[in-house]
Amino acid sequence: MSNFEIVTREDYSDVTYMLEIRHPVMAKAARAGQFVIVMEHEHGERIPLTLADFDPDEGTITLVIQAVGKTTREMQQNCQVGTSLYAVVGPMGIPSLIGKRKKVLCVGGGLGVAPVYPQARAYARSGAYVIGVLGFRNRNVMFWEDKFRAVCNELIVCTDDGSAGIKGLVTKGMEQALAAHADIDEALAIGPPIMMKACAEVTRPRKIHTIVSLNPVMVDGTGMCGGCRVKIGDGIKFACVDGPDFDAHTVDFDDLMARLGRYRPAEQEALKKWEEGCRIGSAAPKNGERY
Amino acid sequence: MPEQDPLVRAKNFKEVALGYTLENALLEADRCLQCADEPCVRGCPVGIDIPAFIQKIAEKHYHGAYDVITDTNLLPAVCGRVCPQENQCEGVCTVGDTLAPVAIGRLERFVGDMAIREGWVNLPHIEPSGYRVGIVGSGPAGMACAADMAKAGCEVIVYEAFHEPGGVLKYGIPDFRLPNAVIDVEIDKLRKLGVKFECNTLVGRLFTIEQMITEMGFHAVFIGTGAGYPSFMGIPGESLNGVLSANELLTRCNLMRARDFPNFDTPMQPGRRVAVIGAGNTAMDALRVSLRLGAEKVYCVYRRGKAEAPARVEEIHHAGEEGVEFHWLTSPLEVLGDDQKRVRGMRCQKMELGEPDASGRRRPVPVPGSDFEFECDSVVYAIGTNANPILGQTAKLKLNKRGYIETDENLATSIAGVYAGGDIVTGAATVIEAMGAGRKAARAMKAWLGLRDTDVVYAPEAPHVGRRFGFAPDEHGYARVRLG
């Protein structure tokens, strides 16, 4: 497999962008909850990204990416319609187990909003009553509200500043939904680890089965390096092949957060160097071109 | 064999062993006794006709030596470097009874390197058989199987999950032991045989083994995915930052080229004081890579003694020369962390050797009250791997209790037409053993497909006795019937 062409791109904010990539085989094989590993160019790093959507008829997969580090910012600049990524491998991980649930709470925060979508859709198709809770910083960075409305029976939007929906974090939206529905029998939360940790604490006293999707640092994504190991209960699991979905009430989030930061000094160095390169050159470095 | 000076090479990723010169090779070839009973051939997992190729070197007929090796082994430049010859051909060499054994591995590498330099490729005449063979994993087992099936006229596609083919040869074994350029030449040879490589393909998840047979038109499939699921010990402190598997360290450094960060984007965390747990070949690689990444102190921590260490003698010797400190009979109890959840040291205990255990090696027993701590900022686990679960999760393959794929004596799995070999069947082993398994599976696959055994070597100078109607008696006239 090679030549992974970008067929659509949309920018949702100055840091969030969506890429639709042609990969007919993966579009057919992908299931809710799975992820891919992407390399932008030959010198690039391998970054795991949860699938935000896949369309077997169009033969495309969709990724929603937040430009935070060197690689994702470089991709923001270089990944235009008609260009190709050097490597896209997947679908990886065990697909989400969408059982027969009556009422499900699907919570997505920030970048976690996009990967919640395929699971919300899968729950809807399984016949469950789906309540979506989406959290954004403010109204300007919101995306996919219409897509969620199409698969959710109810949708609660939360913003930090109250510019759309209710003012507050997703946990406030969850409390609101839980107060209105006593019969929610499953919850799903995807977002930054600190958010997922808070969501787990909301459902824990109510004993609602809660799933989180973990995205630790990975290299190969096939179980070979062990970089993505996470503490689940008393044991160690590899998020790439044993997950990425885990029971939220057994995840050691503090451990996850500490391990996510382990390459931060190097990551910051790379970003700084890249930004300098952007300022010095008249244009930013293109695919594969080095500073 | 000439080598780079230990203190110089510990700072670079260039090859340690520089290889034989012509004079070295001729002198060494002359030491071979050409024994009639050929113990070395039996000692070789793929059965290279060792006396014959050494004889060719002695006759200065180097291309002839290459021909002899490539009858049975596709990758002399690789095997000459990474085979544990001391336990195989050289271990049983008759000369070795009294003197140093003939350096068969070095001679093999000499021939392999010369072939690369001179651009020799032995391409057999290939008659298309009409069969399609899928191979999962492009490491040594997959490469060996692919070569044999391609020579038998099959259309061969090799699937690799990484973005480059080569498997453990690329991500695991560092450049100073096996340069990536050597592997690329060998992969190119396979391409010349007609083998296609499809990278970025995770079999099991993108499509299943069953789909390969039922939907994708493969008549046979070989699984050579390797073991690849690194073990940890389960002691406190393993999730601290600075603790990683040797696989992660080596993959970042070798395949992803983190050693050239930030010109390559993959970061790593080079330790100043690195402790590597384990004393196998992977541990030696991790130790020596750490030195080259600039560590000031590199410790090898192993619970048994030097004699029990599974690494090749040569590797331990090289590592010691380069400045690795060995702590034999030392078992880790805990990785110690600071308030930032970073590694700050290790607590270990001393061991002594007791009675032999199931592996025949003397079992290490703790010495009471011998706990001690030392400082380090990076801990690398090189204590082996478990079975990778992906194919077990996605195919109805019969697995054994430890999760490895179960096969019969011909390496056939529980699914008809699907064969498996290498680490995913046996657990972690060596490159040449994986290649041997790939070839063994290829023989079984050819028999299953009804293809004539193309392993039979037709020496051009063989006397034409016993020919019937112009055919050699070992060239059977099979009639193949294909259904559908």
Short mmCIF file of C-alpha atoms in Angstrom, two decimals, chain B residues 11-448:
data_model
loop_
_atom_site.label_atom_id
_atom_site.label_comp_id
_atom_site.label_asym_id
_atom_site.label_seq_id
_atom_site.Cartn_x
_atom_site.Cartn_y
_atom_site.Cartn_z
CA LYS B 11 30.63 6.67 19.19
CA ASN B 12 29.45 5.83 15.67
CA PHE B 13 26.90 3.62 13.95
CA LYS B 14 29.33 2.30 11.32
CA GLU B 15 29.91 -1.40 11.10
CA VAL B 16 32.09 -2.88 13.83
CA ALA B 17 33.56 -5.80 11.91
CA LEU B 18 35.14 -4.51 8.77
CA GLY B 19 35.12 -7.79 6.88
CA TYR B 20 37.84 -9.98 5.42
CA THR B 21 40.30 -8.75 2.86
CA LEU B 22 41.09 -11.10 -0.03
CA GLU B 23 44.26 -12.29 1.77
CA ASN B 24 42.36 -12.91 5.04
CA ALA B 25 39.76 -14.94 3.18
CA LEU B 26 42.23 -17.07 1.27
CA LEU B 27 44.24 -17.83 4.41
CA GLU B 28 41.09 -18.79 6.28
CA ALA B 29 39.72 -20.91 3.43
CA ASP B 30 42.96 -22.89 3.41
CA ARG B 31 42.30 -23.98 7.00
CA CYS B 32 39.25 -26.01 5.98
CA LEU B 33 39.93 -29.75 6.05
CA GLN B 34 37.14 -30.61 3.58
CA CYS B 35 35.95 -33.35 5.95
CA ALA B 36 34.08 -36.16 4.24
CA ASP B 37 31.37 -36.32 6.92
CA GLU B 38 30.65 -32.55 6.71
CA PRO B 39 29.59 -31.86 10.32
CA CYS B 40 29.26 -28.15 9.50
CA VAL B 41 26.57 -28.76 6.87
CA ARG B 42 24.47 -30.61 9.44
CA GLY B 43 25.12 -27.77 11.89
CA CYS B 44 23.60 -25.22 9.48
CA PRO B 45 19.83 -24.69 9.84
CA VAL B 46 19.49 -24.29 6.07
CA GLY B 47 22.16 -26.83 5.14
CA ILE B 48 24.57 -24.71 3.10
CA ASP B 49 27.22 -26.88 1.36
CA ILE B 50 29.94 -25.22 3.43
CA PRO B 51 33.00 -27.27 2.34
CA ALA B 52 32.06 -26.71 -1.31
CA PHE B 53 31.85 -22.93 -1.03
CA ILE B 54 35.08 -22.74 0.98
CA GLN B 55 36.77 -24.91 -1.64
CA LYS B 56 35.64 -22.42 -4.32
CA ILE B 57 37.11 -19.54 -2.33
CA ALA B 58 40.41 -21.43 -2.00
CA GLU B 59 40.34 -21.91 -5.77
CA LYS B 60 39.78 -18.13 -6.08
CA HIS B 61 36.54 -18.93 -7.87
CA TYR B 62 34.50 -16.44 -5.83
CA HIS B 63 31.45 -16.36 -8.05
CA GLY B 64 31.41 -20.14 -7.80
CA ALA B 65 31.39 -19.82 -4.00
CA TYR B 66 28.44 -17.47 -4.31
CA ASP B 67 26.62 -19.96 -6.54
CA VAL B 68 27.06 -22.72 -3.97
CA ILE B 69 25.76 -20.56 -1.10
CA THR B 70 22.77 -19.21 -3.01
CA ASP B 71 21.66 -22.74 -3.85
CA THR B 72 20.45 -22.89 -0.26
CA ASN B 73 20.77 -19.45 1.28
CA LEU B 74 19.49 -16.30 -0.31
CA LEU B 75 21.09 -13.87 2.14
CA PRO B 76 24.79 -14.65 2.70
CA ALA B 77 25.67 -11.04 3.56
CA VAL B 78 23.01 -11.07 6.30
CA CYS B 79 23.62 -14.56 7.69
CA GLY B 80 27.38 -14.17 7.60
CA ARG B 81 26.90 -11.28 10.00
CA VAL B 82 24.14 -12.31 12.37
CA CYS B 83 24.10 -16.14 12.58
CA PRO B 84 25.33 -17.54 15.90
CA GLN B 85 27.91 -19.67 14.07
CA GLU B 86 29.59 -20.75 17.30
CA ASN B 87 26.48 -22.82 18.11
CA GLN B 88 25.95 -23.98 14.54
CA CYS B 89 28.47 -24.70 11.77
CA GLU B 90 31.56 -23.42 13.59
CA GLY B 91 30.55 -25.15 16.81
CA VAL B 92 30.92 -28.56 15.18
CA CYS B 93 33.89 -27.76 12.90
CA THR B 94 36.52 -30.50 13.10
CA VAL B 95 39.34 -27.96 13.12
CA GLY B 96 37.70 -26.51 16.23
CA ASP B 97 38.51 -29.70 18.17
CA THR B 98 42.11 -28.55 18.53
CA LEU B 99 42.38 -25.02 17.13
CA ALA B 100 40.03 -22.13 16.45
CA PRO B 101 37.30 -23.40 14.11
CA VAL B 102 37.24 -22.25 10.50
CA ALA B 103 35.57 -18.82 10.46
CA ILE B 104 32.71 -19.97 8.26
CA GLY B 105 30.49 -16.98 9.02
CA ARG B 106 33.20 -14.50 8.08
CA LEU B 107 33.88 -16.36 4.85
CA GLU B 108 30.17 -16.38 4.05
CA ARG B 109 29.98 -12.65 4.67
CA PHE B 110 33.07 -12.15 2.49
CA VAL B 111 31.30 -13.87 -0.39
CA GLY B 112 28.02 -12.05 0.26
CA ASP B 113 29.69 -8.64 0.38
CA MET B 114 31.63 -9.37 -2.78
CA ALA B 115 28.38 -10.29 -4.53
CA ILE B 116 26.85 -6.97 -3.45
CA ARG B 117 29.91 -5.04 -4.61
CA GLU B 118 30.08 -6.88 -7.94
CA GLY B 119 26.32 -6.85 -8.43
CA TRP B 120 26.05 -10.65 -8.71
CA VAL B 121 22.51 -11.95 -8.67
CA ASN B 122 21.71 -15.56 -9.39
CA LEU B 123 18.35 -15.45 -11.05
CA PRO B 124 17.04 -18.88 -11.85
CA HIS B 125 14.79 -19.53 -14.80
CA ILE B 126 11.28 -19.25 -13.38
CA GLU B 127 8.35 -21.04 -14.99
CA PRO B 128 5.08 -19.40 -13.82
CA SER B 129 2.96 -21.94 -11.98
CA GLY B 130 -0.21 -19.90 -11.85
CA TYR B 131 -0.38 -20.03 -8.07
CA ARG B 132 -0.58 -16.99 -5.83
CA VAL B 133 1.10 -17.01 -2.44
CA GLY B 134 0.59 -14.41 0.28
CA ILE B 135 3.23 -13.86 2.93
CA VAL B 136 2.52 -12.02 6.15
CA GLY B 137 5.59 -10.26 7.52
CA SER B 138 8.74 -9.27 5.63
CA GLY B 139 11.32 -10.37 8.17
CA PRO B 140 13.78 -13.23 7.70
CA ALA B 141 11.15 -16.01 7.74
CA GLY B 142 8.93 -14.23 5.21
CA MET B 143 11.87 -13.33 2.97
CA ALA B 144 13.18 -16.90 2.87
CA CYS B 145 9.73 -18.31 2.15
CA ALA B 146 9.08 -15.66 -0.51
CA ALA B 147 12.30 -16.51 -2.34
CA ASP B 148 11.54 -20.21 -2.50
CA MET B 149 7.95 -19.73 -3.59
CA ALA B 150 8.96 -17.20 -6.25
CA LYS B 151 11.56 -19.63 -7.59
CA ALA B 152 8.80 -22.23 -7.78
CA GLY B 153 6.94 -19.93 -10.16
CA CYS B 154 4.36 -18.55 -7.75
CA GLU B 155 3.18 -14.97 -7.76
CA VAL B 156 4.30 -13.82 -4.31
CA ILE B 157 3.04 -10.81 -2.38
CA VAL B 158 4.67 -9.98 0.96
CA TYR B 159 2.66 -7.82 3.37
CA GLU B 160 4.44 -5.66 5.92
CA ALA B 161 2.84 -3.46 8.60
CA PHE B 162 5.75 -1.02 8.77
CA HIS B 163 6.45 1.46 6.00
CA GLU B 164 9.61 -0.41 4.91
CA PRO B 165 10.22 -4.12 4.36
CA GLY B 166 12.82 -6.08 6.34
CA GLY B 167 11.16 -6.74 9.69
CA VAL B 168 13.53 -7.28 12.59
CA LEU B 169 16.53 -6.91 10.27
CA LYS B 170 15.49 -3.27 9.82
CA TYR B 171 13.91 -2.22 13.09
CA GLY B 172 15.82 -4.44 15.47
CA ILE B 173 19.37 -5.21 14.45
CA PRO B 174 21.42 -1.99 14.52
CA ASP B 175 23.45 -0.71 11.58
CA PHE B 176 26.79 -1.41 13.24
CA ARG B 177 25.98 -5.11 13.15
CA LEU B 178 23.97 -5.24 9.95
CA PRO B 179 23.84 -2.11 7.80
CA ASN B 180 20.43 -1.29 6.35
CA ALA B 181 22.05 -0.96 2.92
CA VAL B 182 22.86 -4.70 3.01
CA ILE B 183 19.23 -5.54 3.75
CA ASP B 184 18.00 -3.29 0.96
CA VAL B 185 20.22 -5.11 -1.53
CA GLU B 186 18.80 -8.44 -0.39
CA ILE B 187 15.24 -7.15 -0.68
CA ASP B 188 15.99 -5.88 -4.17
CA LYS B 189 17.12 -9.38 -5.06
CA LEU B 190 13.72 -10.68 -4.03
CA ARG B 191 12.06 -8.06 -6.17
CA LYS B 192 14.14 -9.27 -9.11
CA LEU B 193 12.73 -12.73 -8.49
CA GLY B 194 9.29 -11.18 -8.97
CA VAL B 195 8.31 -10.83 -5.30
CA LYS B 196 6.05 -7.86 -4.59
CA PHE B 197 6.19 -6.02 -1.26
CA GLU B 198 3.09 -4.28 0.07
CA CYS B 199 3.98 -2.12 3.06
CA ASN B 200 1.62 -0.29 5.44
CA THR B 201 -0.56 -3.39 5.53
CA LEU B 202 -1.59 -4.80 8.87
CA VAL B 203 -2.91 -8.26 8.06
CA GLY B 204 -5.58 -9.33 10.49
CA ARG B 205 -7.04 -5.85 10.69
CA LEU B 206 -6.99 -4.55 7.10
CA PHE B 207 -8.05 -8.00 5.91
CA THR B 208 -7.97 -11.37 7.60
CA ILE B 209 -6.03 -14.53 6.85
CA GLU B 210 -9.32 -16.19 5.89
CA GLN B 211 -10.10 -13.38 3.44
CA MET B 212 -6.72 -13.89 1.78
CA ILE B 213 -7.78 -17.45 0.93
CA THR B 214 -11.49 -16.93 0.27
CA GLU B 215 -11.63 -13.48 -1.35
CA MET B 216 -8.18 -12.38 -2.43
CA GLY B 217 -7.28 -15.41 -4.48
CA PHE B 218 -4.26 -16.70 -2.58
CA HIS B 219 -3.72 -20.43 -2.93
CA ALA B 220 -1.43 -20.56 0.09
CA VAL B 221 -0.41 -18.19 2.88
CA PHE B 222 2.67 -18.09 5.07
CA ILE B 223 2.64 -16.28 8.42
CA GLY B 224 5.98 -14.99 9.63
CA THR B 225 5.00 -12.09 11.84
CA GLY B 226 7.55 -12.58 14.58
CA ALA B 227 6.85 -12.72 18.30
CA GLY B 228 6.89 -9.03 19.04
CA TYR B 229 5.06 -8.30 22.29
CA PRO B 230 7.81 -7.31 24.72
CA SER B 231 7.79 -8.69 28.26
CA PHE B 232 8.15 -6.64 31.38
CA MET B 233 8.93 -8.03 34.83
CA GLY B 234 6.03 -6.68 36.85
CA ILE B 235 8.27 -5.03 39.44
CA PRO B 236 7.37 -1.62 40.92
CA GLY B 237 8.31 1.44 38.89
CA GLU B 238 7.94 0.00 35.41
CA SER B 239 5.67 2.74 34.16
CA LEU B 240 8.10 5.50 35.13
CA ASN B 241 9.35 7.68 32.32
CA GLY B 242 12.68 6.31 31.22
CA VAL B 243 11.60 2.67 31.31
CA LEU B 244 11.17 1.17 27.86
CA SER B 245 11.49 -2.08 25.96
CA ALA B 246 14.57 -2.82 23.87
CA ASN B 247 12.20 -3.08 20.92
CA GLU B 248 11.08 0.50 21.42
CA LEU B 249 14.62 1.81 21.85
CA LEU B 250 15.89 -0.10 18.82
CA THR B 251 12.92 0.76 16.58
CA ARG B 252 13.16 4.44 17.39
CA CYS B 253 16.90 4.45 16.80
CA ASN B 254 17.23 2.10 13.81
CA LEU B 255 14.09 2.22 11.69
CA MET B 256 12.77 5.65 12.67
CA ARG B 257 16.29 7.13 12.81
CA ALA B 258 15.70 8.97 16.10
CA ARG B 259 19.48 9.06 16.41
CA ASP B 260 19.35 11.80 13.72
CA PHE B 261 16.68 13.79 15.57
CA PRO B 262 15.60 16.49 14.80
CA ASN B 263 16.40 15.85 11.14
CA PHE B 264 14.14 12.88 11.57
CA ASP B 265 11.01 13.60 13.58
CA THR B 266 10.92 10.59 15.91
CA PRO B 267 12.20 11.62 19.35
CA MET B 268 13.97 9.54 21.93
CA GLN B 269 15.18 9.97 25.39
CA PRO B 270 18.88 9.23 25.44
CA GLY B 271 19.88 8.26 28.94
CA ARG B 272 23.13 9.34 30.59
CA ARG B 273 23.25 6.23 32.72
CA VAL B 274 21.42 3.34 31.12
CA ALA B 275 20.65 -0.03 32.70
CA VAL B 276 19.66 -2.81 30.32
CA ILE B 277 17.99 -5.85 31.87
CA GLY B 278 18.81 -9.13 30.14
CA ALA B 279 21.85 -10.58 28.41
CA GLY B 280 20.62 -11.85 25.06
CA ASN B 281 21.58 -10.51 21.66
CA THR B 282 18.82 -7.89 21.86
CA ALA B 283 20.21 -6.73 25.21
CA MET B 284 23.67 -6.40 23.67
CA ASP B 285 22.20 -4.36 20.83
CA ALA B 286 20.37 -2.09 23.28
CA LEU B 287 23.53 -1.61 25.36
CA ARG B 288 25.69 -0.78 22.40
CA VAL B 289 23.08 1.52 20.83
CA SER B 290 22.84 3.39 24.15
CA LEU B 291 26.61 3.93 24.17
CA ARG B 292 26.47 5.30 20.64
CA LEU B 293 23.65 7.63 21.60
CA GLY B 294 26.03 9.22 24.07
CA ALA B 295 25.39 7.49 27.40
CA GLU B 296 28.22 7.89 29.88
CA LYS B 297 27.57 4.66 31.73
CA VAL B 298 25.87 1.59 30.38
CA TYR B 299 25.13 -1.35 32.67
CA CYS B 300 24.07 -4.85 31.75
CA VAL B 301 21.98 -6.33 34.56
CA TYR B 302 21.48 -10.11 34.39
CA ARG B 303 20.27 -12.49 37.07
CA ARG B 304 22.42 -15.41 35.93
CA GLY B 305 26.16 -15.61 35.25
CA LYS B 306 28.17 -14.84 32.14
CA ALA B 307 28.30 -18.51 31.14
CA GLU B 308 24.49 -18.65 31.12
CA ALA B 309 24.01 -15.47 29.07
CA PRO B 310 22.10 -16.25 25.88
CA ALA B 311 23.91 -13.64 23.76
CA ARG B 312 26.57 -14.64 21.28
CA VAL B 313 30.04 -14.73 22.80
CA GLU B 314 31.21 -12.27 20.15
CA GLU B 315 28.49 -9.76 21.08
CA ILE B 316 29.31 -9.88 24.79
CA HIS B 317 32.99 -9.48 23.93
CA HIS B 318 32.30 -6.50 21.65
CA ALA B 319 30.04 -4.86 24.22
CA GLY B 320 32.69 -5.25 26.93
CA GLU B 321 35.38 -3.77 24.70
CA GLU B 322 33.21 -0.75 24.06
CA GLY B 323 32.78 -0.01 27.74
CA VAL B 324 29.61 -1.80 28.83
CA GLU B 325 29.72 -2.71 32.55
CA PHE B 326 28.37 -6.17 33.24
CA HIS B 327 26.55 -6.94 36.47
CA TRP B 328 26.19 -10.69 36.42
CA LEU B 329 24.11 -12.47 39.07
CA THR B 330 22.11 -9.32 39.72
CA SER B 331 18.35 -9.28 39.73
CA PRO B 332 16.22 -6.10 39.62
CA LEU B 333 13.73 -5.59 42.44
CA GLU B 334 12.43 -2.11 41.73
CA VAL B 335 12.87 0.84 39.41
CA LEU B 336 13.17 3.97 41.54
CA GLY B 337 11.56 7.24 40.49
CA ASP B 338 11.70 10.92 41.39
CA ASP B 339 8.75 13.22 42.04
CA GLN B 340 8.44 13.88 38.27
CA LYS B 341 7.85 10.15 37.68
CA ARG B 342 11.22 9.85 35.99
CA VAL B 343 13.69 7.04 36.59
CA ARG B 344 16.38 7.93 39.11
CA GLY B 345 17.84 4.51 39.85
CA MET B 346 17.33 0.84 40.46
CA ARG B 347 17.27 -1.44 43.44
CA CYS B 348 18.71 -4.90 42.80
CA GLN B 349 19.79 -7.95 44.73
CA LYS B 350 22.72 -10.26 44.22
CA MET B 351 22.08 -13.83 43.18
CA GLU B 352 24.01 -17.08 43.36
CA LEU B 353 23.65 -20.15 41.18
CA GLY B 354 21.74 -23.11 42.57
CA GLU B 355 20.54 -26.37 41.03
CA PRO B 356 19.91 -26.60 37.27
CA ASP B 357 16.36 -25.65 36.22
CA ALA B 358 14.14 -26.84 33.36
CA SER B 359 16.33 -25.05 30.81
CA GLY B 360 19.40 -26.94 32.08
CA ARG B 361 20.98 -23.75 33.31
CA ARG B 362 21.72 -23.32 37.00
CA ARG B 363 18.86 -21.53 38.67
CA PRO B 364 19.73 -18.16 40.22
CA VAL B 365 18.77 -17.84 43.90
CA PRO B 366 18.73 -14.57 45.84
CA VAL B 367 21.49 -13.89 48.34
CA PRO B 368 19.70 -12.73 51.53
CA GLY B 369 20.44 -9.16 52.57
CA SER B 370 22.30 -8.32 49.37
CA ASP B 371 19.97 -5.50 48.21
CA PHE B 372 21.69 -2.46 46.80
CA GLU B 373 20.75 0.64 44.82
CA PHE B 374 22.46 2.41 41.98
CA GLU B 375 21.79 5.51 39.94
CA CYS B 376 20.49 5.46 36.38
CA ASP B 377 18.06 7.52 34.34
CA SER B 378 16.99 4.93 31.80
CA VAL B 379 16.00 1.28 32.17
CA VAL B 380 15.67 -0.90 29.09
CA TYR B 381 13.93 -4.27 29.20
CA ALA B 382 15.45 -6.92 26.98
CA ILE B 383 14.06 -10.03 28.64
CA GLY B 384 12.23 -11.52 25.69
CA THR B 385 8.87 -11.26 24.03
CA ASN B 386 5.46 -12.88 24.13
CA ALA B 387 3.27 -13.86 21.20
CA ASN B 388 1.76 -11.00 19.25
CA PRO B 389 -2.02 -11.29 19.65
CA ILE B 390 -3.30 -9.68 16.42
CA LEU B 391 -3.63 -12.76 14.21
CA GLY B 392 -5.01 -14.81 17.07
CA GLN B 393 -7.64 -12.13 17.65
CA THR B 394 -8.69 -11.97 14.01
CA ALA B 395 -8.33 -15.48 12.55
CA LYS B 396 -9.57 -18.87 13.68
CA LEU B 397 -6.01 -20.09 14.03
CA LYS B 398 -5.27 -22.68 16.65
CA LEU B 399 -2.84 -21.22 19.19
CA ASN B 400 -0.91 -22.98 21.93
CA LYS B 401 -1.20 -22.15 25.61
CA ARG B 402 1.33 -19.33 25.33
CA GLY B 403 -0.45 -17.75 22.37
CA TYR B 404 1.94 -18.88 19.65
CA ILE B 405 0.53 -20.38 16.45
CA GLU B 406 0.27 -24.15 16.56
CA THR B 407 1.61 -26.05 13.55
CA ASP B 408 2.29 -29.64 12.58
CA GLU B 409 5.78 -30.89 11.76
CA ASN B 410 5.46 -29.36 8.27
CA LEU B 411 4.54 -25.95 9.73
CA ALA B 412 0.93 -26.23 8.53
CA THR B 413 -1.52 -24.35 10.78
CA SER B 414 -5.08 -25.33 11.61
CA ILE B 415 -6.34 -23.53 8.47
CA ALA B 416 -5.86 -25.45 5.22
CA GLY B 417 -3.26 -23.82 3.00
CA VAL B 418 -1.98 -21.56 5.76
CA TYR B 419 1.51 -22.16 7.11
CA ALA B 420 3.49 -20.37 9.81
CA GLY B 421 7.09 -20.22 10.94
CA GLY B 422 9.67 -18.21 12.85
CA ASP B 423 9.19 -16.51 16.20
CA ILE B 424 5.36 -16.54 16.00
CA VAL B 425 5.56 -20.36 16.18
CA THR B 426 8.65 -21.00 18.32
CA GLY B 427 8.98 -17.83 20.40
CA ALA B 428 12.04 -15.62 20.11
CA ALA B 429 14.90 -17.28 18.23
CA THR B 430 17.53 -16.32 15.68
CA VAL B 431 17.43 -14.87 12.18
CA ILE B 432 18.77 -18.05 10.58
CA GLU B 433 16.29 -20.24 12.45
CA ALA B 434 13.47 -18.03 11.15
CA MET B 435 14.88 -18.35 7.64
CA GLY B 436 15.11 -22.10 8.07
CA ALA B 437 11.44 -22.15 9.11
CA GLY B 438 10.48 -20.02 6.10
CA ARG B 439 12.20 -22.50 3.79
CA LYS B 440 10.71 -25.51 5.53
CA ALA B 441 7.24 -24.02 5.18
CA ALA B 442 7.95 -23.28 1.52
CA ARG B 443 8.73 -26.96 0.92
CA ALA B 444 5.46 -27.95 2.55
CA MET B 445 3.53 -25.30 0.61
CA LYS B 446 5.00 -26.52 -2.66
CA ALA B 447 4.00 -30.07 -1.81
CA TRP B 448 0.51 -28.86 -0.89
#
